[in-house]
C-alpha positions as semicolon CSV with decimal commas, in nm:
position;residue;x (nm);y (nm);z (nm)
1;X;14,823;42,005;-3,083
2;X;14,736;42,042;-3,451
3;X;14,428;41,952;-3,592
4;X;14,428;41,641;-3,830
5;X;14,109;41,616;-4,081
6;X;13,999;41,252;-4,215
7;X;13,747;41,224;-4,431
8;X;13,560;40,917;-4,460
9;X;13,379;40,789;-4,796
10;X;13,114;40,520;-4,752
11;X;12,996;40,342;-5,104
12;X;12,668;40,168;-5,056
13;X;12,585;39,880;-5,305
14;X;12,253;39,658;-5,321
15;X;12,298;39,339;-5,368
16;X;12,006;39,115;-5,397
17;X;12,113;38,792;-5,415
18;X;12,236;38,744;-5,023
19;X;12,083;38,774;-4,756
20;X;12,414;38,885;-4,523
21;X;12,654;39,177;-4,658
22;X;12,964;39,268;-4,678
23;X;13,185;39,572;-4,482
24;X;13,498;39,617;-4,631
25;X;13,714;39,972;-4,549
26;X;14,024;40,044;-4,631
27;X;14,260;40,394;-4,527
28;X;14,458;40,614;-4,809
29;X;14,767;40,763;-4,677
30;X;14,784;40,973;-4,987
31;X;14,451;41,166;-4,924
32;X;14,401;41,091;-4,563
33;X;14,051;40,907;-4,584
34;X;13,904;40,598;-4,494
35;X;13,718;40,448;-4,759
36;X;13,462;40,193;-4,656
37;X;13,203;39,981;-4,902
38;X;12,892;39,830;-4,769
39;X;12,735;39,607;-5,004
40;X;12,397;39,446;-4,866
41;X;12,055;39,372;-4,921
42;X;11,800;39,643;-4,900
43;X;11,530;39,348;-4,848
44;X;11,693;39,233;-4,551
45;X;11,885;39,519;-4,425
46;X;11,672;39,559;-4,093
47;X;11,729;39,212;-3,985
48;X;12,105;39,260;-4,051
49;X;12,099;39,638;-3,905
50;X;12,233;39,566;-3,548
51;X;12,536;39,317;-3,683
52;X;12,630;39,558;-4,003
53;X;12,640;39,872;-3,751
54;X;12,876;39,650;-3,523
55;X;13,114;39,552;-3,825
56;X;13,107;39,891;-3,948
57;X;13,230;40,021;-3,559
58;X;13,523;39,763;-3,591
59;X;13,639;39,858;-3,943
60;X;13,646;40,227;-3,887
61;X;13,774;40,180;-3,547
62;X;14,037;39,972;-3,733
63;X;14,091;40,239;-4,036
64;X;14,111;40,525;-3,774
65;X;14,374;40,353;-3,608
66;X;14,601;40,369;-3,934
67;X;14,508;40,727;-3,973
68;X;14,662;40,747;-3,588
69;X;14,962;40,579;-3,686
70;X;14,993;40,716;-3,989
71;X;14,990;41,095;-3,789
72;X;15,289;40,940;-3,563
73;X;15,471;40,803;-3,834
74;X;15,429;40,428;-3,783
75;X;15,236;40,329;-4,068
76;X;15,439;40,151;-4,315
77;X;15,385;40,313;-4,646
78;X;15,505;40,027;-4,844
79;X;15,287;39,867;-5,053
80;X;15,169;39,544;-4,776
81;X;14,928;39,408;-5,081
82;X;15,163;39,211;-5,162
83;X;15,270;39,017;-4,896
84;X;15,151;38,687;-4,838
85;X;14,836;38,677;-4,610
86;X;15,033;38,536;-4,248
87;X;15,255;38,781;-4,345
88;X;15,043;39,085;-4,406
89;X;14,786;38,983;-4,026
90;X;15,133;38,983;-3,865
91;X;15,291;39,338;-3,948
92;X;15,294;39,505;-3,602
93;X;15,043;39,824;-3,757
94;X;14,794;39,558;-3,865
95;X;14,777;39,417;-3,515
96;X;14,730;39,711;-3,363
97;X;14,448;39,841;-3,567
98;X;14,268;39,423;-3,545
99;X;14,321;39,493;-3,156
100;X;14,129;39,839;-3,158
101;X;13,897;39,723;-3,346
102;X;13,810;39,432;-3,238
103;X;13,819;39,565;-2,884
104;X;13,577;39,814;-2,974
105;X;13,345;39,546;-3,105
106;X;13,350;39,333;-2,799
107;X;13,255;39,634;-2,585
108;X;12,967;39,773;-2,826
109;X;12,821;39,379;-2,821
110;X;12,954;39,257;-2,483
111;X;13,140;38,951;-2,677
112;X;13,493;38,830;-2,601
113;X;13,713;38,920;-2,860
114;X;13,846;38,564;-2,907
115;X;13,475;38,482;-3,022
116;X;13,447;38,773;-3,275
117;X;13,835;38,719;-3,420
118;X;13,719;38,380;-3,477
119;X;13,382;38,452;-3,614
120;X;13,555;38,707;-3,824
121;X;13,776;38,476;-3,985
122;X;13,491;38,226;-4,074
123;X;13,293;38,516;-4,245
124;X;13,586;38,684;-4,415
125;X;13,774;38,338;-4,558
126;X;13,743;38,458;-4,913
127;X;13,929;38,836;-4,824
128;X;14,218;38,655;-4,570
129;X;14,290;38,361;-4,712
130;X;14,473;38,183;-4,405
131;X;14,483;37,838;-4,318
132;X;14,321;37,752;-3,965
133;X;14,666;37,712;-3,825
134;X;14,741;38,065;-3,943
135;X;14,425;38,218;-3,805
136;X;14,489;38,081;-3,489
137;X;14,819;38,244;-3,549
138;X;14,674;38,580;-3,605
139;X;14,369;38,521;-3,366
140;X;14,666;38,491;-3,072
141;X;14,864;38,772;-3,191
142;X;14,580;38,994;-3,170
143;X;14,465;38,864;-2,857
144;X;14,813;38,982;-2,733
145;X;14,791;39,266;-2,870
146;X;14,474;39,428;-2,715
């Protein structure tokens, strides 16, 4: 079968004033990479190391899974940014890249995935913006999903 190349870019940033960090990734169709930005603190970076390199399995797990979909021709190429948030967790391609990715994260850390979706959520509200009623929404469509 032919041989499908994605490149991945990480960004690292310092960021002094926290004591946590941030993952964030993100997959571009147009040049078939994932993109992911790490922003933490160097001073506390080796407390942080074991739960940063489990976030950063889920997120590329997660990007991968568009590049996947995006070889079979299921990713939408529309532009989702747009959408409100419920509607955006919801699209069947998002779904199945939270389920991989997720998944991947409860193996690598022996968690249930209903405890990292939810943990997720409480980290990430200022990226998903969803009501509790909609993460629980999204937390049982995932669930489904895996």
């Amino acid at each position: 079968f032919p041989v499908t190349i994605v490149g991945v870019e990480v960004t690292l940033k310092h960021n002094l004033n926290s004591d946590n960090f941030i993952v964030n990734a993100y997959y571009s169709t147009e040049d078939d990479v994932v993109e992911v930005l790490v922003i933490f603190n160097p001073n506390t970076l080796e407390k942080n190391m074991y739960d940063l390199i489990g976030e950063l399995n889920e997120v590329v797990t997660h990007e991968l899974q568009h590049s996947i979909q995006n070889y079979n021709g299921e990713l939408d190429d529309r532009d989702n940014e747009d959408l409100p948030p419920l509607e955006y967790y919801l699209l069947p391609e998002e779904l199945d890249a939270q389920s991989k990715g997720f998944k991947r994260l409860s193996k690598l850390t022996k968690t249930p995935a209903e405890i990292l979706i939810k943990k997720w959520f409480v980290k990430h509200l200022d990226i998903h913006n969803l009501t509790d009623e909609e993460q629980k929404i999204v937390t049982d469509s995932i669930l489904e999903n895996m």
